CSV table of C-alpha atoms in Angstrom, one decimal:
chain,number,residue,atom,x,y,z
A,27,MET,CA,0.0,0.0,0.0
A,28,ASP,CA,1.5,3.3,-1.1
A,29,ILE,CA,-0.2,5.5,1.5
A,30,ALA,CA,1.6,8.7,0.7
A,31,ILE,CA,1.0,9.7,4.3
A,32,SER,CA,2.9,13.0,3.9
A,33,LYS,CA,-0.1,14.3,2.0
A,34,PHE,CA,-2.4,14.0,5.0
A,35,TYR,CA,-0.2,14.3,8.1
A,36,LYS,CA,-1.0,17.5,9.8
A,37,SER,CA,0.1,18.8,13.2
A,38,GLY,CA,1.0,15.3,14.5
A,39,ARG,CA,-2.2,13.6,13.4
A,40,TYR,CA,-3.5,11.9,10.3
A,41,ASP,CA,-6.3,13.7,8.4
A,42,LEU,CA,-8.0,10.9,6.4
A,43,ASP,CA,-10.5,13.5,5.1
A,44,PHE,CA,-7.7,15.8,3.9
A,45,LYS,CA,-9.4,16.5,0.5
A,46,ASN,CA,-12.3,18.1,2.4
A,47,TYR,CA,-11.5,21.8,3.0
A,48,VAL,CA,-13.6,21.8,6.1
A,49,SER,CA,-12.3,18.7,7.7
A,50,LYS,CA,-12.4,18.8,11.5
A,51,GLU,CA,-9.3,18.7,13.5
A,52,GLY,CA,-11.0,16.5,16.1
A,53,ASP,CA,-11.5,13.8,13.5
A,54,ARG,CA,-7.8,13.5,12.8
A,55,LEU,CA,-6.3,10.2,14.0
A,56,ARG,CA,-3.4,9.5,16.2
A,57,SER,CA,-0.7,7.1,15.1
A,58,ASN,CA,-1.8,4.2,17.3
A,59,THR,CA,-5.4,4.4,15.8
A,60,LEU,CA,-3.9,4.4,12.3
A,61,VAL,CA,-1.7,1.4,13.2
A,62,GLU,CA,-4.8,-0.5,14.3
A,63,ILE,CA,-6.6,0.3,11.0
A,64,TYR,CA,-3.6,-1.1,9.1
A,65,LYS,CA,-3.5,-4.2,11.2
A,66,GLY,CA,-7.2,-4.7,10.4
A,67,PHE,CA,-6.5,-4.3,6.7
A,68,ASN,CA,-3.8,-7.0,7.1
A,69,LYS,CA,-6.4,-9.4,8.6
A,70,ASP,CA,-8.8,-8.9,5.7
A,71,SER,CA,-6.3,-8.8,2.8
A,72,LEU,CA,-2.8,-9.9,2.0
A,73,ILE,CA,-0.7,-6.7,2.4
A,74,ILE,CA,2.9,-7.1,1.5
A,75,TYR,CA,4.2,-3.6,2.3
A,76,ILE,CA,3.1,-0.3,3.6
A,77,GLU,CA,4.8,3.0,2.9
A,78,ASP,CA,5.2,6.2,5.0
A,79,ASP,CA,3.7,5.8,8.4
A,80,TRP,CA,6.0,8.2,10.2
A,81,GLU,CA,4.8,7.7,13.8
A,82,GLY,CA,3.6,4.1,13.6
A,83,CYS,CA,6.6,2.6,11.7
A,84,THR,CA,8.1,1.1,14.9
A,85,ALA,CA,4.8,-0.3,16.1
A,86,LEU,CA,4.0,-1.8,12.7
A,87,THR,CA,7.4,-3.3,12.5
A,88,PHE,CA,7.0,-5.1,15.8
A,89,GLN,CA,3.3,-5.9,15.6
A,90,THR,CA,2.9,-7.2,12.1
A,91,ASP,CA,4.9,-9.0,9.4
A,92,ILE,CA,4.2,-6.2,6.9
A,93,GLN,CA,7.3,-4.8,5.2
A,94,ILE,CA,7.6,-1.1,6.0
A,95,VAL,CA,8.9,1.1,3.2
A,96,GLY,CA,10.2,4.5,4.0
A,97,ASP,CA,9.5,6.3,0.7
A,98,ASP,CA,8.8,9.9,1.7
A,99,ILE,CA,10.9,9.5,4.9
A,100,THR,CA,13.9,8.1,3.1
A,101,ILE,CA,13.6,9.2,-0.5
A,102,THR,CA,16.1,11.3,-2.3
A,103,LYS,CA,15.0,13.6,-5.2
A,104,SER,CA,16.1,11.7,-8.3
A,105,ARG,CA,17.5,14.8,-9.9
A,106,CYS,CA,20.0,15.1,-6.9
A,107,ILE,CA,21.1,11.6,-6.6
A,108,GLN,CA,24.0,10.0,-8.4
A,109,CYS,CA,24.5,6.3,-9.0
A,110,THR,CA,27.5,6.2,-6.7
A,111,TYR,CA,25.4,7.6,-3.8
A,112,PHE,CA,22.6,5.2,-4.5
A,113,ILE,CA,25.0,2.2,-4.5
A,114,CYS,CA,26.7,3.3,-1.3
A,115,ALA,CA,23.2,3.8,0.4
A,116,HIS,CA,22.1,0.4,-0.9
A,117,ASN,CA,25.2,-1.3,0.4
A,118,LEU,CA,24.8,0.4,3.8
A,119,ASP,CA,21.1,-0.6,4.0
A,120,LYS,CA,22.1,-4.2,3.1
A,121,SER,CA,24.8,-4.3,5.8
A,122,LYS,CA,22.1,-3.3,8.3
A,123,GLY,CA,19.6,-6.0,7.2
A,124,TRP,CA,17.4,-3.5,5.3
A,125,GLY,CA,16.2,-3.9,1.8
A,126,THR,CA,16.3,-1.4,-1.0
A,127,MET,CA,13.4,-0.7,-3.4
A,128,VAL,CA,14.1,1.2,-6.7
A,129,SER,CA,11.2,3.5,-7.4
A,130,HIS,CA,9.8,5.0,-10.7
A,131,ARG,CA,11.6,8.3,-11.0
A,132,PHE,CA,13.3,7.7,-14.3
A,133,SER,CA,11.8,8.2,-17.8
A,134,ASP,CA,13.7,5.4,-19.5
A,135,PHE,CA,14.8,1.9,-18.8
A,136,PHE,CA,17.6,2.9,-16.5
A,137,MET,CA,15.6,2.0,-13.4
A,138,ALA,CA,15.4,-1.7,-14.5
A,139,ASP,CA,19.1,-1.8,-15.2
A,140,LEU,CA,19.9,-0.3,-11.8
A,141,LEU,CA,17.5,-2.7,-10.0
A,142,ILE,CA,19.3,-5.7,-11.7
A,143,SER,CA,22.8,-4.3,-11.2
A,144,VAL,CA,22.5,-4.1,-7.4
A,145,SER,CA,20.0,-7.0,-6.9
A,146,THR,CA,17.4,-5.0,-4.9
A,147,GLY,CA,14.8,-7.6,-5.6
A,148,GLN,CA,12.0,-5.1,-5.6
A,149,ILE,CA,10.8,-2.4,-8.0
A,150,LYS,CA,8.1,0.2,-7.5
A,151,ALA,CA,7.0,1.1,-11.0
A,152,GLY,CA,3.3,1.4,-10.8
A,153,ALA,CA,0.8,0.1,-13.3
A,154,PRO,CA,2.2,-0.6,-16.8
A,155,CYS,CA,-0.1,1.9,-18.5
A,156,ILE,CA,2.3,4.9,-18.9
A,157,SER,CA,5.2,4.9,-21.3
A,158,ASP,CA,8.0,5.5,-18.8
A,159,ARG,CA,6.7,2.6,-16.7
A,160,LEU,CA,6.5,0.4,-19.8
A,161,PHE,CA,10.1,1.1,-20.6
A,162,ASN,CA,11.1,-0.4,-17.3
A,163,TYR,CA,8.8,-3.5,-17.5
A,164,ASN,CA,10.0,-4.2,-21.0
A,165,GLN,CA,13.6,-3.8,-20.0
A,166,LEU,CA,13.1,-6.3,-17.2
A,167,LEU,CA,11.5,-8.7,-19.6
A,168,LEU,CA,14.5,-8.3,-22.0
A,169,ILE,CA,17.0,-8.9,-19.2
A,170,LYS,CA,15.0,-12.0,-18.1
A,171,GLU,CA,15.0,-13.4,-21.7
A,172,GLU,CA,18.7,-12.8,-22.1
A,173,PHE,CA,19.9,-14.0,-18.7
A,174,GLY,CA,17.1,-16.1,-17.3
C-alpha cells in the first residue's frame, strides 16, 4: 500500500478527510489508531508492504509481518542523486539488514538496469499503462529473456 501519508499528516495527526477543505481537527487520527486500522487491513487482505507511516513505523514493524517502506521518509530527489550515492546507500542498507526498493523516478529503462545491477529484488514502477513505466517493465523482460 502506497499510502503517501505525507499528504495527510497535519500537526502530529492523520487527516483521512484531507481533501475536504472543512475537515475537522477533532476527526484526525493519532498514530496508534492508524496502526490498528492497518492491522485490520492485514487481517482482511494480503498486504505485502506499507509506505510512509511516520509515527507508527516502529509499532507496525514489531506488531505485524508487513514490510515497512520509507519512501517519503527516506527518498532522495532523483535529480539530486548520483549512482555512486545510491550504490553506497544500498550497500549500507544491506549491511544493516534493510532492503532497497528502486522507485519509478526515471523516464527510460535505467531503473530496470539499476535494479538488476545491485540485486534489490523489488521495483516500484506502478501500473504498466504509462510509457515511462512500460520502458522499465519491457527492459526487465528483455533482461530475463537474455539472462534467465
